[in-house]
Each structure stands twice: as structure tokens, then as C-alpha cells.
PDB file of C-alpha atoms in Angstrom:
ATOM      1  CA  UNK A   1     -56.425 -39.997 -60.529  1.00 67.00           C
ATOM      2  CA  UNK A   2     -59.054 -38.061 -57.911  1.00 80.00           C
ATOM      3  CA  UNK A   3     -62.490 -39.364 -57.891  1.00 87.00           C
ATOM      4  CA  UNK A   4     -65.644 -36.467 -58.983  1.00 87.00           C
ATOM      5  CA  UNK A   5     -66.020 -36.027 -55.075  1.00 89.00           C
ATOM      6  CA  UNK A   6     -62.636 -35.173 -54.550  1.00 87.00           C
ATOM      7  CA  UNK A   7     -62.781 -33.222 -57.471  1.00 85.00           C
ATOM      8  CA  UNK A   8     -65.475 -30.843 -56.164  1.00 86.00           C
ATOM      9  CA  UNK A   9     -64.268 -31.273 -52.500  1.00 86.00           C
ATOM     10  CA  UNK A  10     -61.011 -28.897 -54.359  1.00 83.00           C
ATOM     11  CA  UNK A  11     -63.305 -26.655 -56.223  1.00 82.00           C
ATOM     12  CA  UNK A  12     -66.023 -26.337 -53.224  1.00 81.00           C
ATOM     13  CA  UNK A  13     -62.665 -25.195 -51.374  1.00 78.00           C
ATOM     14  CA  UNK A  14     -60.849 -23.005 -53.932  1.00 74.00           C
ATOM     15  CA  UNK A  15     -64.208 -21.163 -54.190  1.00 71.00           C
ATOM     16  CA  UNK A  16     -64.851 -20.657 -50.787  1.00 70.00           C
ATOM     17  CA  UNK A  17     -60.892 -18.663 -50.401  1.00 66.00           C
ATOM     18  CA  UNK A  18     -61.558 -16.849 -53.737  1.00 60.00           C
ATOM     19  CA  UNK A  19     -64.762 -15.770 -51.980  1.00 57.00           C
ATOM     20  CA  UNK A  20     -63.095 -15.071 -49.020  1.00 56.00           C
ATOM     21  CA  UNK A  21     -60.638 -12.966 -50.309  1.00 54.00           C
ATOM     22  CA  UNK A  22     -63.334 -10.840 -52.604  1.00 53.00           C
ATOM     23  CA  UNK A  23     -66.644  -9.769 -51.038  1.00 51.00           C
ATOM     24  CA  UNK A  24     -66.603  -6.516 -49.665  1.00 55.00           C
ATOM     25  CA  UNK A  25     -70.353  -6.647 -47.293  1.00 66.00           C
ATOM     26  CA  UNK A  26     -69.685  -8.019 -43.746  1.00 88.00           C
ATOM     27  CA  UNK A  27     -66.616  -7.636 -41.293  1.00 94.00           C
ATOM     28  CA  UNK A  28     -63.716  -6.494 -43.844  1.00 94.00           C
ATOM     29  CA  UNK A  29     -59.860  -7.418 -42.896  1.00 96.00           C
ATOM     30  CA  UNK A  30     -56.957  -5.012 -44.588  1.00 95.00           C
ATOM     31  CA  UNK A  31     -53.584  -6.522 -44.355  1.00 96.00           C
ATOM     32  CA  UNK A  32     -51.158  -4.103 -45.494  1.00 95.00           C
ATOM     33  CA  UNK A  33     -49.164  -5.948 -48.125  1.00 94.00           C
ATOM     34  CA  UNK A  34     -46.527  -3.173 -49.714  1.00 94.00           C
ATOM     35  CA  UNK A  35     -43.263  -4.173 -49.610  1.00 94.00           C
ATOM     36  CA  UNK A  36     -42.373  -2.651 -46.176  1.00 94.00           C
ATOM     37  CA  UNK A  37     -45.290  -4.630 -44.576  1.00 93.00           C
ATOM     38  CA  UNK A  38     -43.855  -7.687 -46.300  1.00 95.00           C
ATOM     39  CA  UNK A  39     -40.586  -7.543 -45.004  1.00 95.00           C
ATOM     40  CA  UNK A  40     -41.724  -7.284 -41.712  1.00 95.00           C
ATOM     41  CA  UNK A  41     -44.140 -10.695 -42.274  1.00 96.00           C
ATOM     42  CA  UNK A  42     -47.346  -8.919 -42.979  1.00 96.00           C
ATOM     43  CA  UNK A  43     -47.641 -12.961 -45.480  1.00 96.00           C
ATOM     44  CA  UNK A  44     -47.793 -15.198 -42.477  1.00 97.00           C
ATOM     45  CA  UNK A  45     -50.013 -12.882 -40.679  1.00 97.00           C
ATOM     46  CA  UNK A  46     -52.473 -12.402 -43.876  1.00 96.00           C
ATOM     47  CA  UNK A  47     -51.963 -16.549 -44.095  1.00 96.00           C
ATOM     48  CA  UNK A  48     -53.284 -17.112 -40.769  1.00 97.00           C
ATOM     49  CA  UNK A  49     -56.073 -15.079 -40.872  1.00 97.00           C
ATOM     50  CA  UNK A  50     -57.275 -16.547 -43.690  1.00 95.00           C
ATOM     51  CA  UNK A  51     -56.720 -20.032 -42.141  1.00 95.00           C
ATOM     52  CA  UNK A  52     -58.495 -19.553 -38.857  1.00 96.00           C
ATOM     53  CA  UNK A  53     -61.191 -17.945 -40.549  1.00 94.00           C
ATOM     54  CA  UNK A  54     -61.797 -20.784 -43.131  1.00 93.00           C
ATOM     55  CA  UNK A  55     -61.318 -23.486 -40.138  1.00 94.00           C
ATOM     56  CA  UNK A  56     -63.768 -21.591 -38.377  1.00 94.00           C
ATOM     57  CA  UNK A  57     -66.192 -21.568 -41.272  1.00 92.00           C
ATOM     58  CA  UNK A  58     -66.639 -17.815 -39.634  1.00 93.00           C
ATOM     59  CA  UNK A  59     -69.223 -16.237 -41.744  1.00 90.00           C
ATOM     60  CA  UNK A  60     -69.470 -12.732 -43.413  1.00 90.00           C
ATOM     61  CA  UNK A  61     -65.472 -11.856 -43.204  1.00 93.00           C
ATOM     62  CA  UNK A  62     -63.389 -11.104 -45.755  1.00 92.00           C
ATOM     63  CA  UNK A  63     -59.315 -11.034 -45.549  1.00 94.00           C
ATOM     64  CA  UNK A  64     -58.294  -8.549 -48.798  1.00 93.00           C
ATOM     65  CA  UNK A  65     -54.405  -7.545 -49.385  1.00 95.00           C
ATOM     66  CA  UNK A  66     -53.827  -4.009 -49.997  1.00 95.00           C
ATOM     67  CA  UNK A  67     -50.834  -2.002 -50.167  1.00 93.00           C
ATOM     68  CA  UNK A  68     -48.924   0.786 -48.584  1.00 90.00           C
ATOM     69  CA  UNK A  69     -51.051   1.735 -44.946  1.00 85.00           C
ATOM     70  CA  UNK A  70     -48.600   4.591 -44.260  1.00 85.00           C
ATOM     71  CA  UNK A  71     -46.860   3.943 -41.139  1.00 87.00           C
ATOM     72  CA  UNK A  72     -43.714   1.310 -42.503  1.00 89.00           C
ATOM     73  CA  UNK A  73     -42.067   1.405 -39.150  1.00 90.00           C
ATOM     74  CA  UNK A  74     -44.480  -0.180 -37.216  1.00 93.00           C
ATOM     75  CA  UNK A  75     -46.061  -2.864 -39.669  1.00 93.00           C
ATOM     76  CA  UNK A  76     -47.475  -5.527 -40.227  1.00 96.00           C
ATOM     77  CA  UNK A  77     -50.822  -3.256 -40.222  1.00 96.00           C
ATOM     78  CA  UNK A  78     -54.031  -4.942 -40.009  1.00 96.00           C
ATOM     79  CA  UNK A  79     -57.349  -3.080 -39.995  1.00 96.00           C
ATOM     80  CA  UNK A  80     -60.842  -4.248 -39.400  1.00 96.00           C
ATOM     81  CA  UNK A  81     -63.663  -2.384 -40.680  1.00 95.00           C
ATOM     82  CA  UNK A  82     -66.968  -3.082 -39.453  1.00 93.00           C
ATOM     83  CA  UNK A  83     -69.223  -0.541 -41.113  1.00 88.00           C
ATOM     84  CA  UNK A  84     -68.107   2.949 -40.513  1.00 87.00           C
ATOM     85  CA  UNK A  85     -65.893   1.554 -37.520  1.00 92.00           C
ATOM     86  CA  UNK A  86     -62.274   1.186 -38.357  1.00 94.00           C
ATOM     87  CA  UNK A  87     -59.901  -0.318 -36.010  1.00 95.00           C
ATOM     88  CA  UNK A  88     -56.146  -0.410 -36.202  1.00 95.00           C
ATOM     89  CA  UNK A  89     -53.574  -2.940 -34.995  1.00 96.00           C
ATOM     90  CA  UNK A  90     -49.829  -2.406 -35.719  1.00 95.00           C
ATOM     91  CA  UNK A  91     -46.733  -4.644 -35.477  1.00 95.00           C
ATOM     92  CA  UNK A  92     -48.758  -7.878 -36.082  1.00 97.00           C
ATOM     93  CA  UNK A  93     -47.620 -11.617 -35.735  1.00 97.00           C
ATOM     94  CA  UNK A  94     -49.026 -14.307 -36.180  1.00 97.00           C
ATOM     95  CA  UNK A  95     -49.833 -14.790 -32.825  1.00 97.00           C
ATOM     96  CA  UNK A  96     -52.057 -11.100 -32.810  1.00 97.00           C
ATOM     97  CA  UNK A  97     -53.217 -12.403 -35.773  1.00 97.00           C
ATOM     98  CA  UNK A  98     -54.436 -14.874 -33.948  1.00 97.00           C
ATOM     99  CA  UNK A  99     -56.109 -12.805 -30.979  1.00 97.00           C
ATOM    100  CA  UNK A 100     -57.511 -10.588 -33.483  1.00 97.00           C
ATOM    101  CA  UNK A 101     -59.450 -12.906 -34.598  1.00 97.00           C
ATOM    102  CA  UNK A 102     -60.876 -15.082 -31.217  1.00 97.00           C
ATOM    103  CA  UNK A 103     -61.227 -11.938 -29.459  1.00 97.00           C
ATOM    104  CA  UNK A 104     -62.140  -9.093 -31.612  1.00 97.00           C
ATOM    105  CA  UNK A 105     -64.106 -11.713 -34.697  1.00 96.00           C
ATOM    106  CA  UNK A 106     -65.595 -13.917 -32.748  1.00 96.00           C
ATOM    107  CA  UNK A 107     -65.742 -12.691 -29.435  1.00 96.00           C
ATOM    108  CA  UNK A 108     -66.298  -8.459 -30.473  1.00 95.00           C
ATOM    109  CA  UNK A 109     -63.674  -7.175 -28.302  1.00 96.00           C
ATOM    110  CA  UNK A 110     -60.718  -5.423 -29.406  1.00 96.00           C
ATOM    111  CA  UNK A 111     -57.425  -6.536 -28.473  1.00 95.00           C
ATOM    112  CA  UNK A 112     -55.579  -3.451 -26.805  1.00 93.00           C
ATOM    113  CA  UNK A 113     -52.171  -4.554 -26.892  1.00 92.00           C
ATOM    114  CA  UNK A 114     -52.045  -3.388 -30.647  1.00 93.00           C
ATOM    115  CA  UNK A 115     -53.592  -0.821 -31.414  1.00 94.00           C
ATOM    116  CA  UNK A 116     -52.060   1.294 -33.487  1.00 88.00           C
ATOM    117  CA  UNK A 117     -52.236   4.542 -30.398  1.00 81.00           C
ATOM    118  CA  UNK A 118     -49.738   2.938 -28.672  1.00 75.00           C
ATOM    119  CA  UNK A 119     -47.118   2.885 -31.061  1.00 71.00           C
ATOM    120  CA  UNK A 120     -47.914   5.446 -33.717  1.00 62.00           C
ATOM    121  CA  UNK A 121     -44.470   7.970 -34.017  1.00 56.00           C
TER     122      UNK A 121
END
């Protein structure tokens, strides 16, 4: 049996991903979750991104699935939109995913290596 405080310590937390995964104002996150982006492990990259940016109580972000991006051979896709500023990274790991979100996120510069330019057919 959980005690009332661990009780709301789960809802407090179940909130804050269902938030997380819903608000549309801030920095917005598109993973590309069809099935082609699946197969190639667009889930563990959506999974961290979601992690790092809950451990990181990093405000104003939101991680939202969506499907088909358009370019199957070179996913997992992940875009960031920041207002009217879109930016494209392709063939993402969990590792990018990580990257993505110290250095573009946090520290507001884009990680190169990924961008979808350098690989698009």
C-alpha cells in the first residue's frame, strides 16, 4: 500500500509527461514515429528525449510523436521548431538525441553532424 505522498509524488509525475507530451507554445520536438521511423529506433530516441528533458526539469519543451516526415531512408527524423525556425536532424540515435538536446536545448546551438543537408537523397 503507497502512502498519499507517494500517491501524488505518481500523479505530480504522470502529469508533468502528459504535459510534456501536449502543449504546443515553447520549443516544440517532432519525432517522426510512422512505421519506417520505428524500425529504424525513432522509440528509444523519442524515449530519451523525453527523459533528459524531464531530468532536466527543462522548461517550455514539448516532445510530440507524429507520423510519416517523408524521407524513410534516412530516419529517425527529429525536428525542432522554435517559432517560425525549423531545424532538421536525420538518422538519429540515442546518442544525437542526446546532443540535440545539451547543445541545441540548452546550450542554442545546432548540432551539424545531422542535419538533414547532409544526407538528404
Amino acid at each position: 500500500m503507497k502512502s498519499l505522498d507517494d500517491l501524488k509524488k505518481i500523479r505530480d509525475a504522470a502529469q508533468r509527461k502528459v504535459t510534456m507530451r501536449g502543449k504546443n507554445e515553447g520549443t516544440r520536438i517532432l519525432v517522426g514515429m510512422a512505421t519506417c521511423g520505428i524500425s529504424a529506433g525513432a522509440r528509444p530516441v523519442m524515449n530519451k528525449l523525453v527523459e533528459d528533458i524531464a531530468e532536466k526539469d527543462i522548461p517550455n519543451v514539448t516532445v510530440t510523436p507524429v507520423g510519416c516526415i517523408g524521407e524513410c531512408a534516412i530516419e529517425p527524423i527529429v525536428e525542432v521548431l522554435e517559432g517560425e525556425k525549423r531545424t532538421t536532424y536525420c538518422r538519429v540515435d540515442v546518442d544525437v538525441a542526446e546532443r540535440i538536446i545539451n547543445e541545441h536545448i540548452i546550450g542554442g546551438k545546432v548540432v551539424q553532424d545531422n542535419l538533414i543537408g547532409k544526407y538528404r537523397l
